[in-house]
XYZ file of C-alpha atoms in Angstrom:
663
model
C -87.789 -75.805 -274.155
C -90.405 -74.405 -271.770
C -93.015 -74.264 -274.495
C -92.374 -77.868 -275.458
C -92.737 -79.019 -271.890
C -95.835 -76.910 -271.227
C -97.523 -78.612 -274.173
C -96.094 -81.990 -273.022
C -94.287 -82.477 -276.346
C -90.744 -82.702 -275.006
C -91.134 -86.203 -273.612
C -93.881 -88.675 -274.529
C -96.108 -89.317 -271.492
C -95.710 -93.068 -271.895
C -92.682 -95.124 -272.761
C -88.980 -94.380 -272.823
C -86.821 -91.944 -274.684
C -83.075 -92.167 -275.289
C -80.668 -89.789 -273.565
C -79.088 -87.917 -276.504
C -82.326 -86.659 -278.090
C -85.943 -86.273 -276.991
C -88.341 -83.847 -278.571
C -85.485 -81.794 -280.017
C -83.821 -81.231 -276.638
C -80.082 -81.588 -276.272
C -78.192 -83.592 -273.649
C -77.742 -80.679 -271.271
C -81.433 -79.755 -271.382
C -82.350 -83.367 -270.664
C -79.973 -83.419 -267.719
C -81.644 -80.253 -266.415
C -85.036 -81.982 -266.642
C -83.696 -84.932 -264.669
C -82.434 -82.566 -261.950
C -85.796 -80.791 -262.014
C -87.624 -84.015 -261.187
C -89.532 -84.185 -264.483
C -87.529 -87.056 -265.982
C -86.087 -90.109 -264.280
C -83.429 -92.505 -265.468
C -83.948 -96.211 -266.006
C -80.697 -97.762 -267.137
C -79.727 -96.035 -270.372
C -83.200 -94.637 -270.985
C -85.230 -91.707 -269.681
C -88.906 -91.707 -268.820
C -91.268 -89.173 -267.300
C -91.153 -89.146 -263.526
C -94.203 -90.073 -261.470
C -94.779 -86.389 -260.731
C -94.503 -85.456 -264.421
C -96.997 -88.158 -265.406
C -99.422 -86.969 -262.720
C -99.145 -83.408 -264.055
C -99.660 -84.552 -267.645
C -102.722 -86.678 -266.827
C -104.378 -84.035 -264.668
C -103.421 -80.968 -266.702
C -103.049 -79.122 -263.394
C -100.124 -76.656 -263.729
C -99.810 -76.389 -259.952
C -98.430 -79.967 -259.869
C -95.659 -78.904 -262.255
C -94.689 -75.923 -260.081
C -94.775 -78.076 -256.922
C -92.448 -80.629 -258.560
C -90.024 -77.918 -259.614
C -90.115 -76.373 -256.133
C -89.189 -79.699 -254.515
C -86.196 -80.255 -256.805
C -84.957 -76.763 -257.756
C -83.825 -73.928 -255.528
C -85.497 -70.519 -255.617
C -88.812 -71.507 -257.164
C -91.357 -71.193 -254.359
C -89.064 -68.671 -252.704
C -89.275 -66.423 -255.772
C -93.079 -66.688 -255.703
C -93.044 -65.804 -252.013
C -91.054 -62.656 -252.765
C -93.557 -61.673 -255.476
C -96.449 -62.185 -253.056
C -95.283 -59.145 -251.088
C -94.732 -56.793 -254.021
C -94.201 -56.951 -257.804
C -90.519 -57.161 -258.703
C -88.301 -56.914 -261.770
C -86.027 -59.732 -262.862
C -83.043 -57.703 -261.643
C -84.611 -57.342 -258.190
C -85.242 -61.090 -258.006
C -81.617 -61.698 -259.005
C -80.439 -59.401 -256.205
C -82.651 -61.287 -253.734
C -81.302 -64.667 -254.904
C -77.707 -63.486 -254.516
C -77.993 -61.552 -251.265
C -80.585 -63.568 -249.327
C -80.067 -67.098 -250.663
C -76.365 -66.870 -251.570
C -76.919 -68.168 -255.103
C -73.817 -67.589 -257.292
C -75.665 -66.075 -260.255
C -74.090 -63.250 -262.248
C -76.892 -62.705 -264.794
C -80.687 -62.782 -264.755
C -80.700 -65.948 -266.893
C -81.551 -68.346 -264.024
C -84.298 -65.965 -262.851
C -85.771 -65.784 -266.368
C -85.740 -69.599 -266.523
C -87.909 -69.795 -263.408
C -90.266 -66.943 -264.236
C -90.849 -68.405 -267.694
C -92.305 -71.487 -265.968
C -94.464 -69.203 -263.845
C -95.665 -67.389 -266.951
C -96.698 -70.440 -269.017
C -98.512 -71.950 -266.019
C -100.359 -68.723 -265.228
C -98.667 -68.138 -261.877
C -97.353 -64.669 -262.739
C -98.232 -61.853 -265.079
C -95.614 -59.480 -266.496
C -96.572 -55.843 -267.037
C -95.095 -52.449 -266.244
C -91.673 -54.214 -266.396
C -92.523 -56.123 -263.195
C -93.652 -59.626 -262.328
C -97.010 -59.805 -260.538
C -98.153 -62.960 -258.710
C -101.612 -64.017 -259.910
C -104.436 -65.467 -257.824
C -103.491 -68.942 -259.107
C -99.932 -68.309 -258.027
C -101.039 -67.333 -254.537
C -103.127 -70.511 -254.238
C -100.134 -72.666 -255.191
C -97.779 -70.708 -252.926
C -100.018 -71.437 -249.935
C -99.359 -75.159 -250.415
C -95.568 -74.943 -250.699
C -93.131 -75.573 -247.843
C -90.661 -72.757 -248.298
C -86.973 -72.699 -247.546
C -85.402 -69.835 -245.680
C -82.127 -68.038 -246.387
C -79.203 -69.861 -244.796
C -76.649 -67.479 -243.375
C -73.118 -68.654 -242.750
C -73.103 -66.970 -239.361
C -70.877 -68.662 -236.853
C -72.861 -67.006 -234.092
C -75.842 -69.251 -234.823
C -76.080 -71.740 -231.997
C -76.781 -75.303 -233.066
C -77.336 -78.188 -230.725
C -75.431 -81.333 -231.654
C -76.720 -84.736 -230.729
C -73.836 -86.149 -228.653
C -71.981 -89.251 -229.774
C -72.717 -92.359 -227.752
C -71.552 -95.954 -227.482
C -69.120 -97.258 -230.056
C -69.281 -94.026 -232.074
C -68.166 -92.005 -229.050
C -65.276 -94.450 -228.577
C -64.278 -93.995 -232.226
C -64.136 -90.218 -231.943
C -62.255 -90.387 -228.634
C -59.594 -92.599 -230.244
C -58.819 -90.127 -233.035
C -55.384 -88.901 -232.074
C -52.791 -87.772 -234.604
C -51.710 -91.324 -235.395
C -55.255 -92.551 -236.001
C -56.111 -89.554 -238.160
C -53.071 -90.209 -240.375
C -53.930 -93.920 -240.582
C -57.374 -93.389 -242.103
C -58.064 -94.721 -245.596
C -57.756 -92.354 -248.549
C -61.274 -93.138 -249.741
C -60.244 -92.489 -253.323
C -62.661 -94.885 -255.028
C -66.056 -94.532 -253.366
C -69.329 -95.656 -254.890
C -72.599 -95.423 -252.974
C -75.472 -96.972 -254.942
C -78.790 -95.171 -255.149
C -79.376 -91.485 -255.778
C -77.555 -88.703 -253.981
C -80.729 -86.577 -253.809
C -83.491 -86.768 -251.210
C -81.553 -88.969 -248.804
C -81.165 -91.804 -251.293
C -77.528 -92.391 -250.376
C -78.392 -92.647 -246.667
C -81.177 -95.120 -247.423
C -78.783 -97.229 -249.493
C -76.103 -97.279 -246.792
C -78.700 -98.055 -244.122
C -80.142 -101.002 -246.062
C -76.758 -102.527 -246.940
C -75.360 -102.054 -243.446
C -78.464 -103.510 -241.791
C -78.152 -106.553 -244.053
C -74.738 -107.210 -242.483
C -76.267 -107.632 -238.998
C -75.227 -110.130 -237.775
C -73.387 -111.052 -241.020
C -73.749 -111.520 -244.751
C -71.914 -113.630 -247.300
C -70.070 -112.018 -250.217
C -72.376 -113.590 -252.785
C -75.520 -112.541 -250.886
C -74.221 -108.976 -250.603
C -73.607 -108.797 -254.344
C -77.095 -110.151 -255.094
C -78.614 -107.627 -252.676
C -76.900 -104.732 -254.445
C -77.866 -105.962 -257.901
C -81.484 -106.597 -256.881
C -82.050 -103.133 -255.422
C -79.996 -100.762 -257.580
C -80.544 -100.754 -261.357
C -77.207 -99.028 -262.006
C -75.229 -101.652 -260.098
C -75.955 -104.756 -262.135
C -72.401 -105.920 -262.726
C -70.308 -107.886 -260.293
C -67.538 -105.288 -260.446
C -69.918 -102.488 -259.441
C -71.403 -104.519 -256.593
C -67.868 -105.299 -255.412
C -67.005 -101.586 -255.450
C -70.094 -100.872 -253.335
C -68.929 -103.447 -250.794
C -65.428 -101.977 -250.694
C -66.981 -98.544 -250.186
C -68.913 -99.712 -247.106
C -65.682 -101.181 -245.792
C -63.777 -97.918 -246.412
C -66.530 -95.903 -244.694
C -66.146 -98.046 -241.566
C -69.580 -99.669 -241.832
C -68.670 -103.324 -242.432
C -65.710 -105.525 -241.571
C -64.549 -109.047 -242.317
C -66.194 -111.710 -240.106
C -64.633 -114.655 -241.946
C -63.082 -115.446 -245.309
C -66.535 -115.389 -246.892
C -68.676 -113.145 -244.694
C -68.930 -109.541 -243.563
C -70.544 -108.016 -240.479
C -71.505 -104.496 -239.462
C -68.923 -102.653 -237.334
C -69.783 -101.513 -233.778
C -69.987 -97.903 -234.980
C -72.341 -98.891 -237.810
C -74.579 -100.819 -235.414
C -74.775 -97.747 -233.172
C -75.877 -95.670 -236.166
C -78.504 -98.229 -237.238
C -79.919 -98.334 -233.708
C -79.953 -94.557 -233.195
C -81.011 -93.561 -236.705
C -78.965 -90.395 -236.138
C -77.256 -89.129 -239.298
C -74.480 -87.534 -237.229
C -73.489 -90.981 -235.941
C -72.974 -92.062 -239.544
C -70.954 -88.908 -240.274
C -68.763 -89.483 -237.211
C -68.137 -93.107 -238.200
C -67.191 -92.087 -241.736
C -64.920 -89.292 -240.450
C -63.079 -91.808 -238.282
C -62.575 -94.084 -241.291
C -61.616 -91.953 -244.321
C -59.461 -88.868 -244.733
C -60.784 -85.500 -245.866
C -64.339 -85.907 -244.634
C -64.911 -83.686 -241.616
C -61.956 -81.671 -242.907
C -64.036 -80.686 -245.949
C -66.214 -78.617 -243.608
C -63.141 -76.735 -242.451
C -62.165 -75.950 -246.039
C -65.662 -74.656 -246.803
C -65.588 -72.515 -243.669
C -62.072 -71.144 -244.198
C -62.090 -70.352 -247.911
C -65.635 -69.112 -248.532
C -66.995 -70.065 -251.932
C -64.864 -72.899 -253.207
C -65.687 -75.195 -256.130
C -65.559 -78.978 -256.017
C -62.576 -78.791 -258.376
C -60.689 -76.568 -255.935
C -61.593 -78.916 -253.063
C -60.200 -81.818 -255.073
C -56.937 -79.932 -255.617
C -56.630 -79.047 -251.915
C -57.481 -82.583 -250.751
C -53.864 -83.694 -251.118
C -52.988 -81.488 -248.137
C -55.074 -83.798 -245.955
C -53.832 -87.127 -247.348
C -50.543 -87.930 -245.620
C -50.359 -91.391 -247.217
C -51.063 -90.274 -250.762
C -49.001 -88.427 -253.369
C -51.854 -86.964 -255.424
C -55.215 -85.225 -254.934
C -58.551 -86.990 -254.896
C -60.662 -87.016 -258.029
C -63.677 -84.757 -258.239
C -65.874 -87.864 -258.105
C -64.364 -88.842 -254.746
C -64.901 -85.318 -253.398
C -68.454 -85.211 -254.763
C -69.266 -88.471 -252.975
C -68.119 -86.906 -249.707
C -70.132 -83.738 -250.360
C -73.256 -85.709 -251.257
C -72.975 -87.665 -248.003
C -72.355 -84.499 -245.976
C -75.370 -82.912 -247.645
C -77.557 -85.928 -246.855
C -76.489 -85.585 -243.210
C -77.472 -81.902 -243.192
C -73.890 -80.677 -242.784
C -73.513 -78.811 -246.092
C -75.949 -77.144 -248.467
C -75.606 -77.116 -252.233
C -75.454 -73.658 -253.830
C -74.955 -74.891 -257.397
C -73.616 -77.927 -259.228
C -70.067 -77.128 -258.097
C -70.519 -74.888 -255.040
C -71.327 -75.942 -251.479
C -71.454 -74.212 -248.124
C -71.196 -75.610 -244.610
C -74.477 -75.267 -242.699
C -74.524 -73.975 -239.105
C -74.929 -77.620 -238.031
C -71.941 -78.543 -240.197
C -69.751 -75.860 -238.628
C -70.718 -76.971 -235.132
C -70.102 -80.605 -236.122
C -66.653 -79.739 -237.484
C -65.726 -77.992 -234.236
C -66.696 -81.118 -232.271
C -64.313 -83.398 -234.213
C -60.595 -84.090 -233.992
C -59.455 -83.242 -237.539
C -56.236 -83.683 -239.445
C -54.369 -80.444 -240.121
C -51.891 -80.031 -242.986
C -49.436 -78.734 -240.400
C -49.545 -82.170 -238.748
C -47.976 -83.883 -241.756
C -44.331 -84.966 -241.497
C -41.869 -82.764 -243.421
C -41.742 -83.527 -247.112
C -45.170 -85.167 -247.260
C -47.765 -84.041 -249.811
C -49.561 -81.868 -247.264
C -46.595 -79.502 -247.385
C -47.443 -78.465 -250.924
C -50.403 -76.817 -252.541
C -52.414 -79.253 -254.664
C -49.575 -81.775 -254.534
C -47.026 -79.754 -256.459
C -44.040 -78.057 -254.903
C -40.891 -76.318 -256.057
C -38.967 -79.575 -255.918
C -41.043 -81.253 -258.623
C -42.455 -78.269 -260.537
C -39.697 -76.216 -262.162
C -42.343 -73.800 -263.479
C -43.949 -73.232 -260.081
C -43.208 -70.195 -257.998
C -41.058 -70.319 -254.889
C -44.053 -70.642 -252.605
C -45.099 -73.924 -254.220
C -48.255 -72.541 -255.869
C -49.329 -73.218 -259.429
C -48.335 -70.378 -261.798
C -51.807 -70.010 -263.282
C -53.274 -69.150 -259.892
C -50.913 -66.215 -259.405
C -51.577 -64.880 -262.912
C -55.351 -65.218 -262.493
C -55.325 -63.568 -259.064
C -53.346 -60.599 -260.365
C -55.746 -60.272 -263.316
C -58.733 -60.125 -260.961
C -57.098 -57.577 -258.672
C -55.919 -55.397 -261.566
C -59.406 -55.377 -263.102
C -60.668 -53.287 -260.166
C -57.592 -51.066 -259.842
C -58.903 -48.121 -261.870
C -56.131 -45.855 -260.577
C -53.480 -47.905 -262.404
C -54.765 -48.812 -265.868
C -51.427 -50.214 -267.013
C -51.659 -52.895 -264.364
C -54.606 -54.572 -266.096
C -53.028 -54.103 -269.516
C -49.951 -56.043 -268.405
C -51.991 -58.641 -266.489
C -54.197 -59.318 -269.524
C -51.201 -59.817 -271.822
C -49.611 -62.137 -269.232
C -52.827 -64.158 -268.900
C -53.167 -64.596 -272.670
C -49.494 -65.521 -272.905
C -50.022 -68.237 -270.294
C -52.788 -69.674 -272.493
C -50.427 -69.900 -275.469
C -50.981 -66.480 -277.033
C -47.544 -64.875 -276.691
C -47.309 -61.114 -276.969
C -46.207 -57.890 -275.385
C -47.571 -54.879 -273.558
C -47.558 -51.647 -275.601
C -49.727 -48.985 -273.947
C -49.589 -45.236 -274.152
C -51.949 -42.614 -275.564
C -53.107 -43.391 -279.075
C -51.629 -46.901 -279.026
C -53.022 -50.373 -278.525
C -52.691 -51.678 -274.937
C -51.129 -54.942 -276.017
C -50.404 -57.227 -278.936
C -50.649 -61.062 -278.878
C -50.333 -63.774 -281.491
C -52.855 -66.608 -281.957
C -51.237 -69.673 -283.532
C -47.743 -70.196 -284.899
C -46.064 -69.812 -288.236
C -47.689 -68.481 -291.401
C -51.166 -69.343 -290.141
C -50.913 -67.194 -287.004
C -52.953 -64.032 -286.465
C -52.161 -60.840 -284.569
C -54.769 -59.728 -282.041
C -54.966 -56.349 -280.362
C -55.600 -56.133 -276.611
C -57.602 -53.288 -275.059
C -57.936 -53.596 -271.269
C -60.359 -51.459 -269.230
C -60.396 -51.543 -265.424
C -63.227 -50.307 -263.186
C -63.347 -50.094 -259.403
C -67.111 -50.705 -259.503
C -66.727 -53.832 -261.619
C -68.458 -52.302 -264.661
C -66.767 -50.211 -267.352
C -68.895 -47.284 -268.576
C -68.624 -44.640 -271.291
C -65.403 -45.836 -272.916
C -65.220 -44.851 -276.625
C -64.709 -47.667 -279.135
C -64.259 -45.643 -282.321
C -60.434 -45.552 -282.028
C -59.975 -49.328 -281.861
C -59.877 -49.729 -285.634
C -56.866 -47.389 -285.792
C -55.155 -49.373 -283.060
C -55.672 -52.593 -285.022
C -54.268 -51.020 -288.173
C -51.201 -49.883 -286.229
C -50.174 -53.462 -285.410
C -51.750 -55.294 -288.373
C -54.445 -56.962 -286.249
C -57.813 -58.212 -287.481
C -59.466 -58.505 -284.075
C -59.533 -56.523 -280.837
C -59.851 -58.354 -277.532
C -61.767 -55.960 -275.249
C -61.019 -57.113 -271.706
C -62.578 -55.814 -268.495
C -64.425 -56.882 -265.325
C -67.813 -56.034 -266.876
C -69.317 -53.490 -269.213
C -72.268 -51.116 -269.102
C -75.152 -52.462 -271.190
C -74.961 -49.898 -274.013
C -71.200 -50.262 -274.351
C -71.455 -54.057 -274.256
C -74.112 -54.078 -276.965
C -72.022 -51.800 -279.185
C -68.910 -53.948 -278.722
C -70.784 -57.237 -279.239
C -72.285 -55.896 -282.460
C -68.854 -54.986 -283.866
C -67.590 -57.938 -285.999
C -63.971 -57.084 -285.143
C -64.322 -56.945 -281.320
C -64.362 -59.925 -278.944
C -65.489 -58.939 -275.422
C -63.824 -60.997 -272.675
C -64.728 -60.506 -269.019
C -61.754 -60.812 -266.671
C -63.666 -63.307 -264.522
C -63.878 -65.750 -267.412
C -60.288 -65.137 -268.505
C -59.070 -65.756 -264.934
C -61.064 -68.989 -264.759
C -59.594 -70.220 -268.043
C -56.083 -69.445 -266.763
C -56.674 -71.262 -263.474
C -58.140 -74.323 -265.124
C -55.304 -74.444 -267.645
C -53.170 -76.003 -264.907
C -55.525 -78.989 -264.604
C -57.903 -78.986 -267.593
C -55.741 -77.445 -270.329
C -57.440 -76.356 -273.530
C -55.731 -76.588 -276.907
C -55.466 -73.557 -279.156
C -58.386 -74.828 -281.246
C -60.477 -75.141 -278.094
C -59.552 -71.573 -277.119
C -61.057 -70.167 -280.333
C -64.389 -69.312 -278.575
C -62.450 -67.125 -276.137
C -61.304 -64.789 -278.923
C -64.054 -65.282 -281.529
C -65.708 -61.887 -282.265
C -68.694 -63.760 -283.672
C -69.676 -64.774 -280.127
C -71.263 -62.406 -277.661
C -69.645 -62.070 -274.260
C -72.415 -64.089 -272.597
C -71.889 -67.007 -275.023
C -68.182 -67.545 -274.436
C -68.432 -69.359 -271.110
C -71.002 -71.815 -272.435
C -68.841 -72.629 -275.462
C -65.702 -73.138 -273.367
C -67.610 -75.126 -270.742
C -68.342 -77.709 -273.415
C -64.615 -78.308 -273.952
C -63.929 -78.441 -270.203
C -66.687 -80.958 -269.657
C -65.464 -83.123 -272.531
C -61.936 -83.150 -271.108
C -63.154 -83.954 -267.611
C -65.317 -86.788 -268.919
C -62.352 -88.112 -270.904
C -60.198 -88.107 -267.763
C -62.898 -89.846 -265.725
C -63.390 -92.470 -268.439
C -59.649 -93.187 -268.575
C -59.574 -93.511 -264.786
C -62.658 -95.742 -264.814
C -61.112 -98.021 -267.474
C -57.975 -98.572 -265.417
C -60.059 -99.046 -262.272
C -62.416 -101.616 -263.757
C -59.562 -103.525 -265.428
C -57.798 -103.618 -262.061
C -60.962 -104.993 -260.444
C -61.196 -107.632 -263.164
C -57.560 -108.628 -262.646
C -58.140 -109.097 -258.910
C -61.227 -111.272 -259.399
C -60.159 -114.867 -258.672
C -62.874 -116.171 -261.009
C -61.567 -114.233 -264.010
C -58.370 -115.735 -265.405
C -55.891 -113.125 -266.584
C -58.180 -110.137 -266.097
C -58.884 -109.722 -269.829
C -61.926 -107.774 -271.040
C -62.978 -107.172 -274.617
C -64.159 -103.804 -275.887
C -67.850 -104.669 -275.542
C -67.417 -105.721 -271.916
C -65.462 -102.570 -271.105
C -68.202 -100.387 -272.575
C -70.822 -102.345 -270.621
C -68.904 -101.813 -267.375
C -68.513 -98.119 -268.169
C -72.266 -97.812 -268.718
C -72.897 -99.407 -265.344
C -70.813 -96.603 -263.833
C -72.789 -93.953 -265.656
C -70.441 -93.356 -268.631
C -72.194 -93.609 -271.990
C -69.340 -93.236 -274.461
C -68.963 -94.403 -278.017
C -66.766 -97.246 -279.187
C -64.303 -94.881 -280.873
C -63.878 -92.857 -277.676
C -63.193 -95.985 -275.614
C -60.699 -97.299 -278.165
C -58.943 -93.931 -278.219
C -58.640 -93.967 -274.414
C -57.339 -97.557 -274.447
C -54.770 -96.670 -277.114
C -53.584 -93.766 -274.989
C -53.267 -95.969 -271.886
C -51.438 -98.648 -273.885
C -48.925 -96.126 -275.296
C -45.426 -97.230 -274.309
C -44.737 -93.936 -272.485
C -47.547 -94.865 -270.083
C -47.919 -98.616 -270.568
C -50.634 -99.431 -268.036
C -52.877 -101.337 -270.459
C -51.895 -104.387 -272.510
C -53.702 -105.298 -275.743
C -53.987 -108.779 -277.304
C -56.447 -110.929 -279.227
C -58.189 -111.669 -275.899
C -58.906 -107.985 -275.340
C -57.369 -105.627 -272.811
C -55.973 -105.953 -269.311
C -54.168 -103.734 -266.829
C -50.472 -104.075 -266.070
C -50.332 -101.459 -263.298
C -52.467 -100.064 -260.500
C -54.593 -96.942 -260.726
C -51.999 -95.139 -258.607
C -49.155 -96.154 -260.937
C -51.152 -95.011 -263.968
C -51.709 -91.595 -262.439
C -48.059 -91.244 -261.498
C -46.891 -92.104 -265.023
C -49.268 -89.637 -266.659
C -48.286 -86.907 -264.203
C -44.597 -87.655 -264.795
C -44.949 -86.709 -268.473
C -45.768 -83.140 -267.484
C -42.828 -83.043 -265.093
C -40.512 -84.274 -267.857
C -41.609 -81.475 -270.173
C -41.118 -78.894 -267.408
C -37.650 -80.278 -266.738
C -36.841 -80.177 -270.461
C -37.897 -76.537 -270.662
C -35.778 -75.745 -267.612
C -32.801 -77.559 -269.164
C -33.168 -75.561 -272.396
C -33.069 -72.298 -270.441
C -29.841 -73.132 -268.598
C -28.049 -74.961 -271.415
C -26.526 -71.912 -273.196
C -24.601 -70.885 -270.106
C -23.400 -74.462 -269.687
C -22.016 -74.383 -273.200
C -20.065 -71.118 -272.862
C -16.403 -71.371 -273.679
C -16.817 -74.485 -275.814
C -15.724 -74.395 -279.461
């Protein structure tokens, strides 16, 4: 990919290229180029960014490095480190992890960056170290470098105090007002989330409502300024978002005006005034900062699960999209920093801001409300949950991670690994003992099932070393297995290479296995989709990428289903649209306007699922499709199916005792 870009063959310098393919690059590589600032989106097409075109025309490689530095973390910072002394890739990885808190576990991301440096002549590799060249030093002198951000609560940060209407809003936030805030479950801010684009969009739309703006004029304003918001439904969602964020309010039956808090923000230009106004209007905004502070590294998915604890008027968690919108806005206000696509951290300013706010606490919720449970599930409605109300996968994954480092008790990991695989649908048993396999599990059911051997190796240091592999074939023969699953927290390079080269051994790191178990509660993989986890043809480093593809596909499918119900609801509520019917072409067009490019077959499959009589939230006729229930009702019906299966399993367990004594 780097070679193609360096020779400007990946994307033609003029004209557009479609998203799925360009110069032999796949979708994920294209998305990486968009994030890197080299490609920009225009509707459904991609074209070289202004910076990329300037680089191509000039042939100056320094422009390429400057563009990457602006859009990608640890580019100029890596060059700065090399300016002091030559370093290995491993040393740069250690710097990225320890000084910049980047969640990298391999040198892959470092190699990606240094490859750019190499093809542009910024570094030279010899003696196993990277040396910054004279050209690299010239470019480095022009870069504005970031500095490591330490999550040190001792850092003193001066907050701009709230004034005027914003100060009144914050002062009014007692327990009742905090519970009365909107859920903010369907937020859409037009514009880009990067480089302050979301703030610019909110500022422009709010300013247009001073003193007031008509509905029709607001919709035209959105459509004229944001290429991705061309439909009436999308423009309407943008208006409802500004209302939910506390920036506009009804002035008459046909007009909207900026709220007092919004006017204060427009006049001050202070991002914290916007953040305070939003916090006073929607739940789980300032509270996100508390979660990031309290739980350390937490993914957006975990934040979505925990959001239900802060939503006293809602029975289910927020979607990841709703959480991401909050995080993007907090980032634009300087209150969080992005560590990766799914990891954020509160900045010192964010921590100080959180401490200055009245926030909702889960302990403030009335008894029996969703905040009393973890991720919205409790013992009362989850027969398979433990007594503390947690999801079972979390307990299994946590034990697996702890056991992986308990080298004094090797049987602990053996049992934890078998339990984790059993939770994924590979039932089995722990064996153990000298000269025997650690565990035996079965992949599949019936005549087509296969027996797999489990060998679990723990290590207090996190890396297993000098463990012989020659006896594993005998262990497989003992139980009639074709494959050995070698499970451990990590493996020394020589041992890993030997195991990866063995066609009968599949190396599984406990970190990945724990992640699969955790996500099985919310993004369950089928047995076919779990094949990469146990495929000996894949190297350990390839498993996560293969499984990520299935996770992403499932998450996209869920978001598309949600978006279909949401847009059909919006159509049904439009007084100009009789009956709320949309045909398949119109639904796909609306989905594209929301950023979902899915094929006709995928949309029809989702509509068929939603129209299934066990869910019944979509009605089909010759006129097309329409919704018969709200988004909330759709979610409740889908969730209820899982509860019914859990209840059925519970009933099957207790039934034999109920039948005792009967003929």
